[in-house]
Coordinates of C-alpha atoms in Angstrom, one line a residue:
M15 CA 14.6 10.9 -4.0
T16 CA 12.3 9.2 -6.8
I17 CA 11.1 5.6 -4.9
A18 CA 8.9 3.2 -7.7
I19 CA 7.2 0.5 -6.2
T20 CA 6.5 -3.4 -8.4
G21 CA 3.2 -5.0 -7.9
A22 CA 1.9 -1.7 -5.7
S23 CA -1.8 -3.2 -7.2
G24 CA -1.6 -6.4 -4.7
Q25 CA -1.8 -6.8 -1.6
L26 CA 1.5 -6.3 -0.1
G27 CA 2.5 -3.5 -3.1
Q28 CA -0.6 -1.5 -1.9
L29 CA 0.2 -1.7 1.9
V30 CA 3.9 -0.6 1.7
L31 CA 2.6 3.2 -0.7
N32 CA 0.1 3.6 1.7
R33 CA 2.8 3.2 4.7
L34 CA 5.2 5.8 2.3
S35 CA 2.5 8.1 1.7
E36 CA 2.3 8.7 5.3
Q37 CA 5.7 9.1 6.5
E38 CA 7.0 13.1 7.1
N39 CA 8.0 15.0 4.3
A40 CA 6.8 11.4 1.1
E41 CA 9.3 11.1 -1.2
P42 CA 7.8 11.2 -4.8
I43 CA 6.5 8.2 -5.6
I44 CA 5.9 6.0 -8.6
A45 CA 3.5 2.4 -8.4
L46 CA 4.5 0.0 -11.4
M47 CA 1.8 -2.0 -12.3
R48 CA 0.6 -3.9 -15.1
T49 CA -2.4 -1.8 -16.0
P50 CA -2.1 1.9 -14.6
A51 CA -5.0 2.8 -12.8
R52 CA -5.8 6.2 -11.4
P53 CA -3.8 6.7 -7.8
T54 CA -5.8 7.3 -4.5
L55 CA -3.7 9.1 -3.5
H56 CA -3.0 12.5 -5.5
T57 CA 1.2 12.2 -4.4
I58 CA 2.0 9.1 -5.7
E59 CA 1.8 8.7 -10.3
T60 CA 1.6 4.9 -11.8
R61 CA 3.1 3.7 -14.8
R62 CA 2.6 0.8 -16.8
F63 CA 5.4 -1.7 -15.7
D64 CA 4.9 -5.5 -16.8
Y65 CA 7.7 -8.0 -15.6
S66 CA 7.1 -10.0 -18.8
Q67 CA 6.7 -6.8 -21.1
V68 CA 10.5 -5.6 -21.8
E69 CA 9.7 -2.7 -23.3
T70 CA 7.7 -1.3 -20.9
L71 CA 10.4 -1.9 -17.8
I72 CA 12.6 1.3 -19.0
P73 CA 10.2 3.8 -19.1
G74 CA 8.7 2.5 -16.1
L75 CA 11.7 3.4 -14.3
T76 CA 13.2 6.2 -16.5
G77 CA 13.9 9.2 -13.6
V78 CA 13.3 6.7 -10.5
D79 CA 16.4 6.4 -7.5
T80 CA 14.8 3.6 -5.3
L81 CA 13.3 0.6 -6.9
V82 CA 11.2 -1.9 -4.6
L83 CA 11.3 -5.3 -6.2
I84 CA 8.5 -7.0 -5.3
S85 CA 9.2 -10.1 -6.3
S86 CA 6.9 -11.8 -9.5
S87 CA 3.3 -14.1 -8.4
E88 CA 4.8 -16.2 -11.2
I89 CA 6.4 -19.2 -10.0
G90 CA 8.1 -20.8 -13.1
Q91 CA 9.2 -17.6 -14.6
R92 CA 10.2 -15.4 -11.8
V93 CA 14.0 -15.5 -13.0
T94 CA 13.3 -14.4 -16.2
Q95 CA 11.0 -11.8 -15.2
H96 CA 13.6 -10.3 -11.9
R97 CA 16.8 -10.5 -14.6
N98 CA 13.8 -8.2 -17.0
V99 CA 13.4 -5.5 -14.0
I100 CA 16.9 -5.5 -13.1
A101 CA 18.7 -5.2 -16.1
A102 CA 16.3 -2.3 -17.2
A103 CA 17.1 -0.9 -13.6
Q104 CA 20.8 -0.4 -14.8
S105 CA 19.9 1.0 -18.1
A106 CA 17.5 3.7 -16.3
G107 CA 19.7 4.7 -13.8
V108 CA 18.1 3.6 -10.8
K109 CA 20.3 3.6 -8.0
R110 CA 18.8 1.2 -5.1
I111 CA 17.0 -2.0 -5.3
I112 CA 15.4 -3.6 -2.6
Y113 CA 14.2 -7.3 -3.5
T114 CA 11.7 -9.5 -1.2
S115 CA 13.1 -12.6 -1.2
V116 CA 11.8 -15.2 1.5
L117 CA 13.0 -16.9 4.4
H118 CA 17.3 -18.7 4.8
A119 CA 16.9 -18.4 0.5
D120 CA 20.8 -19.5 0.9
V121 CA 19.7 -22.8 2.6
S122 CA 15.5 -22.9 2.4
A123 CA 14.2 -26.2 1.9
L124 CA 11.1 -24.2 0.0
S125 CA 10.5 -24.6 -4.1
L126 CA 9.9 -21.2 -4.2
A127 CA 14.1 -20.6 -2.9
D128 CA 15.7 -22.0 -5.7
E129 CA 14.3 -18.7 -8.4
H130 CA 14.8 -16.5 -4.7
R131 CA 18.5 -17.9 -5.0
A132 CA 18.4 -16.7 -8.7
T133 CA 17.7 -13.1 -8.3
E134 CA 19.9 -12.5 -5.6
A135 CA 23.1 -13.7 -7.5
A136 CA 21.8 -11.4 -10.3
L137 CA 21.5 -8.6 -7.7
Q138 CA 24.8 -9.3 -6.8
A139 CA 26.5 -9.9 -10.7
S140 CA 24.4 -6.4 -11.1
G141 CA 26.7 -4.1 -9.7
L142 CA 23.5 -1.8 -8.2
S143 CA 23.3 -1.0 -4.6
F144 CA 20.7 -3.7 -3.3
T145 CA 18.3 -4.9 0.2
T146 CA 17.8 -8.1 0.2
L147 CA 14.5 -9.0 2.8
R148 CA 14.5 -12.7 3.4
N149 CA 10.9 -12.8 4.4
G150 CA 9.3 -15.5 6.0
W151 CA 5.5 -16.2 5.3
Y152 CA 2.5 -14.1 5.8
S153 CA 0.3 -14.8 8.5
E154 CA -2.6 -13.9 6.0
N155 CA -1.3 -17.6 4.1
Y156 CA -2.9 -19.4 6.5
T157 CA -5.0 -17.3 8.1
A158 CA -7.3 -17.2 4.9
S159 CA -8.2 -20.5 5.4
V160 CA -9.7 -20.4 9.0
K161 CA -13.9 -19.2 7.1
P162 CA -12.6 -22.5 5.7
A163 CA -12.2 -24.3 8.3
L164 CA -15.5 -23.2 10.3
D165 CA -17.3 -24.3 7.7
G166 CA -15.5 -27.4 6.9
G167 CA -14.7 -28.8 11.0
A168 CA -11.5 -29.0 11.3
F169 CA -8.2 -27.1 9.6
I170 CA -6.1 -29.4 7.6
G171 CA -2.4 -28.8 6.2
S172 CA 0.5 -31.0 6.1
A173 CA 2.9 -28.9 8.7
G174 CA 3.1 -32.0 11.4
K175 CA 4.4 -29.8 14.4
G176 CA 6.7 -27.2 12.4
L177 CA 6.9 -24.1 13.9
I178 CA 6.2 -21.0 11.4
S179 CA 7.0 -17.8 12.4
S180 CA 4.9 -15.9 10.4
A181 CA 4.6 -11.9 10.3
S182 CA 1.4 -9.8 8.7
R183 CA 1.5 -8.5 5.9
A184 CA 1.4 -5.0 7.2
D185 CA 4.4 -6.1 9.1
Y186 CA 6.2 -6.8 6.0
A187 CA 5.2 -3.4 4.0
E188 CA 6.5 -1.9 6.9
A189 CA 10.3 -3.6 7.1
L190 CA 10.2 -2.2 3.2
A191 CA 8.5 1.0 3.4
I192 CA 11.6 1.3 6.3
T193 CA 14.6 0.2 4.4
A194 CA 13.3 1.9 0.7
T195 CA 13.5 5.4 2.8
D196 CA 16.8 4.9 4.8
S197 CA 20.3 4.0 2.3
H198 CA 22.0 2.9 5.6
H199 CA 20.2 -0.6 5.2
S200 CA 22.1 -1.0 1.3
G201 CA 24.4 -4.1 1.4
R202 CA 22.5 -5.6 3.7
I203 CA 20.4 -8.8 4.1
Y204 CA 18.4 -9.5 6.2
E205 CA 15.6 -12.7 7.3
L206 CA 12.2 -11.3 8.3
A207 CA 10.2 -13.4 10.6
G208 CA 7.7 -12.6 13.4
D209 CA 8.6 -12.6 17.2
T210 CA 6.2 -16.1 18.7
A211 CA 6.4 -19.0 15.9
W212 CA 3.5 -21.2 16.4
T213 CA 2.4 -24.7 14.9
L214 CA -0.7 -25.6 12.9
A215 CA -2.2 -27.5 15.9
E216 CA -1.8 -24.0 17.7
L217 CA -3.0 -21.5 15.2
A218 CA -6.7 -24.3 14.9
A219 CA -6.9 -23.7 18.8
E220 CA -7.0 -20.1 18.9
I221 CA -9.4 -19.9 16.1
S222 CA -10.8 -22.8 18.0
L223 CA -10.9 -19.6 21.3
Q224 CA -11.8 -16.7 19.1
S225 CA -14.8 -18.4 17.4
G226 CA -16.3 -20.4 20.4
K227 CA -16.4 -23.7 17.6
Q228 CA -14.2 -26.8 18.0
I229 CA -12.1 -26.2 15.3
P230 CA -9.0 -29.4 15.7
Y231 CA -5.9 -29.4 13.2
L232 CA -6.2 -32.4 10.8
D233 CA -2.4 -33.0 9.6
L234 CA -2.0 -35.1 6.0
P235 CA 0.4 -36.7 4.3
A236 CA 1.4 -34.3 1.6
N237 CA -0.4 -36.0 -1.2
E238 CA -3.6 -36.2 0.3
Y239 CA -3.5 -32.6 1.3
A240 CA -2.7 -31.8 -2.1
Q241 CA -6.0 -34.1 -3.7
A242 CA -7.9 -32.2 -0.8
L243 CA -7.4 -29.0 -1.9
I244 CA -7.5 -29.9 -5.8
K245 CA -11.0 -31.1 -4.1
F246 CA -11.2 -27.3 -3.0
G247 CA -11.0 -26.1 -6.2
L248 CA -7.0 -24.8 -7.3
P249 CA -5.3 -26.3 -9.7
D250 CA -3.0 -29.0 -9.6
G251 CA 0.2 -27.3 -9.8
L252 CA -1.1 -24.6 -6.9
A253 CA -2.2 -27.6 -4.9
A254 CA 1.4 -29.7 -4.9
A255 CA 3.0 -26.2 -4.5
I256 CA 1.1 -26.2 -1.5
A257 CA 1.3 -29.0 0.0
S258 CA 5.2 -29.3 -0.7
W259 CA 5.4 -25.7 1.3
D260 CA 3.7 -27.3 4.3
N261 CA 6.1 -30.3 4.5
A262 CA 9.2 -28.0 4.0
A263 CA 7.6 -26.1 7.4
S264 CA 7.0 -29.9 9.1
R265 CA 10.8 -29.5 8.4
G266 CA 11.6 -26.3 9.8
A267 CA 11.6 -23.7 6.8
L268 CA 9.2 -21.7 7.8
F269 CA 11.4 -20.8 11.2
D270 CA 13.6 -18.2 12.5
D271 CA 13.6 -16.5 15.6
G272 CA 16.3 -13.9 15.1
H273 CA 13.3 -11.5 15.5
Q274 CA 15.4 -9.5 13.2
L275 CA 11.8 -7.7 11.7
S276 CA 10.2 -6.6 15.0
A277 CA 14.2 -4.7 16.0
L278 CA 14.1 -3.2 12.2
I279 CA 10.5 -1.9 12.6
G280 CA 10.6 -1.3 15.9
R281 CA 8.1 -2.8 17.9
P282 CA 6.3 -6.5 18.3
T283 CA 5.5 -8.1 15.2
T284 CA 1.4 -9.0 14.9
S285 CA 0.8 -11.8 17.2
L286 CA -0.9 -15.3 15.5
A287 CA -4.2 -14.1 18.0
A288 CA -4.5 -10.6 16.4
S289 CA -4.2 -11.5 12.5
V290 CA -6.9 -14.6 13.6
A291 CA -9.4 -12.2 15.1
S292 CA -8.8 -10.0 11.8
A293 CA -9.8 -13.3 9.6
L294 CA -12.8 -13.8 11.4
E295 CA -14.2 -10.1 11.0

């Protein structure tokens, strides 16, 4: 069985490649990316694969049995891009797709969810076998701001007291590797999230504990948070989107207590404390 991973040069894609290649009797692996690079592992073939360049898709998927479809990072273009990939998979004879959706995509208030809902519908209509991994938030989405918070003296956000059930990218990558190599997961939808939920105030407290510097959490109205992000150099649209995601988190959009991720990977998910420690290294 040959497994291909889209977005293989990205942060999640690289982790999936590593997990798959580490497995005993590893299946043949193909890394799909916009600009193919020399593979770091001799067992991995690289192919050009651009979600928006239709002519690259069928050749990229030729001979592939299982496709790990890591969702595009281009918000606003995902539906068209994902439909392109699904159509190419049908034409190329791909047998199964593993898709990275978003937590509780069917009911989520996150602005991201619309494109994921449309992709899930396209998979359902395709006739292909598929597994849907509805990923919760990466802890790194927030811990990337640990050092800026230390520099600025506060952790800012707009999530209020909303609980965030995050896990590390490595946790989600492990789930992708497991489902990609076991067809028994076909037809399943998994709601994947961290074992322990936390608030941004608790994140700030953990940063304070580990750094030895008092870092309060400053909760801002969404529009003020967006303006602060713009001042830090983020594009207007991205700043507004991030603020809206925090606002959705304040209403429970990033919370889940089903523990499906730890059950799937067979171990506890990475703790907030461990993620903060990594960010401080």
